[in-house]
mmCIF file of C-alpha atoms in Angstrom:
data_model
loop_
_atom_site.group_PDB
_atom_site.id
_atom_site.type_symbol
_atom_site.label_atom_id
_atom_site.label_comp_id
_atom_site.label_asym_id
_atom_site.label_seq_id
_atom_site.Cartn_x
_atom_site.Cartn_y
_atom_site.Cartn_z
ATOM 1 C CA UNK A 1 0.000 0.000 0.000
ATOM 2 C CA UNK A 2 1.159 3.499 -0.723
ATOM 3 C CA UNK A 3 0.798 6.079 2.062
ATOM 4 C CA UNK A 4 -1.146 9.137 0.952
ATOM 5 C CA UNK A 5 -2.846 11.259 3.615
ATOM 6 C CA UNK A 6 -5.368 11.089 6.435
ATOM 7 C CA UNK A 7 -5.361 9.313 9.756
ATOM 8 C CA UNK A 8 -2.443 6.932 10.349
ATOM 9 C CA UNK A 9 -4.009 3.431 10.495
ATOM 10 C CA UNK A 10 -1.211 2.085 12.719
ATOM 11 C CA UNK A 11 -0.629 3.712 16.086
ATOM 12 C CA UNK A 12 2.230 1.542 17.332
ATOM 13 C CA UNK A 13 1.881 -1.359 19.701
ATOM 14 C CA UNK A 14 2.089 -5.030 18.947
ATOM 15 C CA UNK A 15 -1.537 -6.092 18.576
ATOM 16 C CA UNK A 16 -3.724 -6.792 15.563
ATOM 17 C CA UNK A 17 -7.474 -6.419 15.078
ATOM 18 C CA UNK A 18 -9.332 -9.302 13.421
ATOM 19 C CA UNK A 19 -12.888 -8.969 12.107
ATOM 20 C CA UNK A 20 -15.410 -11.670 11.214
ATOM 21 C CA UNK A 21 -17.661 -10.048 8.578
ATOM 22 C CA UNK A 22 -21.393 -10.690 8.515
ATOM 23 C CA UNK A 23 -22.369 -10.339 4.817
ATOM 24 C CA UNK A 24 -22.568 -13.742 3.130
ATOM 25 C CA UNK A 25 -21.002 -12.501 -0.130
ATOM 26 C CA UNK A 26 -17.954 -11.274 1.791
ATOM 27 C CA UNK A 27 -17.534 -14.585 3.627
ATOM 28 C CA UNK A 28 -17.771 -16.373 0.259
ATOM 29 C CA UNK A 29 -15.085 -14.069 -1.182
ATOM 30 C CA UNK A 30 -12.800 -14.894 1.766
ATOM 31 C CA UNK A 31 -13.515 -18.629 1.402
ATOM 32 C CA UNK A 32 -12.573 -18.471 -2.295
ATOM 33 C CA UNK A 33 -9.591 -16.098 -2.142
ATOM 34 C CA UNK A 34 -8.157 -16.547 1.344
ATOM 35 C CA UNK A 35 -7.699 -13.917 4.057
ATOM 36 C CA UNK A 36 -8.278 -10.273 3.153
ATOM 37 C CA UNK A 37 -6.386 -7.464 4.843
ATOM 38 C CA UNK A 38 -7.507 -3.896 5.043
ATOM 39 C CA UNK A 39 -8.066 -0.933 7.242
ATOM 40 C CA UNK A 40 -11.359 -0.336 8.938
ATOM 41 C CA UNK A 41 -13.380 2.402 7.294
ATOM 42 C CA UNK A 42 -14.310 3.513 10.805
ATOM 43 C CA UNK A 43 -11.076 4.832 12.251
ATOM 44 C CA UNK A 44 -10.905 5.992 15.858
ATOM 45 C CA UNK A 45 -11.920 9.636 16.176
ATOM 46 C CA UNK A 46 -13.416 9.820 12.668
ATOM 47 C CA UNK A 47 -17.149 9.789 11.849
ATOM 48 C CA UNK A 48 -18.574 6.468 10.633
ATOM 49 C CA UNK A 49 -18.359 6.210 6.856
ATOM 50 C CA UNK A 50 -21.419 4.774 5.098
ATOM 51 C CA UNK A 51 -20.195 4.563 1.488
ATOM 52 C CA UNK A 52 -17.019 3.435 -0.273
ATOM 53 C CA UNK A 53 -16.014 6.874 -1.599
ATOM 54 C CA UNK A 54 -16.140 8.575 1.806
ATOM 55 C CA UNK A 55 -14.378 5.639 3.468
ATOM 56 C CA UNK A 56 -11.526 5.724 0.931
ATOM 57 C CA UNK A 57 -11.024 9.451 1.561
ATOM 58 C CA UNK A 58 -10.409 8.869 5.298
ATOM 59 C CA UNK A 59 -7.730 6.210 4.839
ATOM 60 C CA UNK A 60 -4.055 7.113 5.130
ATOM 61 C CA UNK A 61 -3.008 4.668 2.392
ATOM 62 C CA UNK A 62 -4.063 4.126 -1.204
ATOM 63 C CA UNK A 63 -6.526 1.254 -1.298
ATOM 64 C CA UNK A 64 -5.627 -1.673 -3.530
ATOM 65 C CA UNK A 65 -9.314 -2.097 -4.316
ATOM 66 C CA UNK A 66 -12.538 -0.577 -3.028
ATOM 67 C CA UNK A 67 -15.824 -2.441 -3.470
ATOM 68 C CA UNK A 68 -18.532 0.115 -4.182
ATOM 69 C CA UNK A 69 -21.631 -0.013 -2.068
ATOM 70 C CA UNK A 70 -23.685 1.652 0.598
ATOM 71 C CA UNK A 71 -23.628 0.505 4.211
ATOM 72 C CA UNK A 72 -26.855 -0.956 5.482
ATOM 73 C CA UNK A 73 -26.235 1.059 8.627
ATOM 74 C CA UNK A 74 -26.738 -0.528 11.975
ATOM 75 C CA UNK A 75 -24.280 -0.823 14.796
ATOM 76 C CA UNK A 76 -20.513 -0.755 14.465
ATOM 77 C CA UNK A 77 -18.466 -3.855 15.284
ATOM 78 C CA UNK A 78 -17.867 -4.792 18.897
ATOM 79 C CA UNK A 79 -14.150 -4.516 19.693
ATOM 80 C CA UNK A 80 -12.506 -6.590 22.436
ATOM 81 C CA UNK A 81 -8.993 -6.587 23.862
ATOM 82 C CA UNK A 82 -8.072 -10.237 24.439
ATOM 83 C CA UNK A 83 -4.407 -9.697 25.327
ATOM 84 C CA UNK A 84 -4.872 -10.091 29.087
ATOM 85 C CA UNK A 85 -6.376 -12.754 31.317
ATOM 86 C CA UNK A 86 -9.836 -11.187 31.037
ATOM 87 C CA UNK A 87 -11.620 -9.549 28.116
ATOM 88 C CA UNK A 88 -11.788 -5.758 27.967
ATOM 89 C CA UNK A 89 -14.568 -4.178 25.894
ATOM 90 C CA UNK A 90 -12.979 -1.384 23.850
ATOM 91 C CA UNK A 91 -16.183 -0.624 21.912
ATOM 92 C CA UNK A 92 -19.609 -2.179 22.345
ATOM 93 C CA UNK A 93 -21.403 -2.550 19.055
ATOM 94 C CA UNK A 94 -23.445 -5.217 17.282
ATOM 95 C CA UNK A 95 -22.453 -7.994 19.711
ATOM 96 C CA UNK A 96 -23.887 -7.310 23.152
ATOM 97 C CA UNK A 97 -21.459 -8.043 25.992
ATOM 98 C CA UNK A 98 -22.884 -9.017 29.377
ATOM 99 C CA UNK A 99 -20.886 -7.320 32.112
ATOM 100 C CA UNK A 100 -20.429 -9.166 35.421
#
């Protein structure tokens, strides 16, 4: 990827975010082609992007490919930190987490 402008997608550290997408067509693409890497279109501190054009404009690197489409909306992904002995909810989204 070629760095262009925008928010830096990597802020140091030694962890990696992994996402399990919901749309069936995207899971089929991954099954057929293997793992896909990419930046989230919803970077920390930036408004949620709902279409491919706006999402591409927020990324700090040139995208290898952008699949056109409009988000169906809904909740953002739930983000967990699993690096410690217990889970830490970084962002609660589509998956509801029961807190003890």
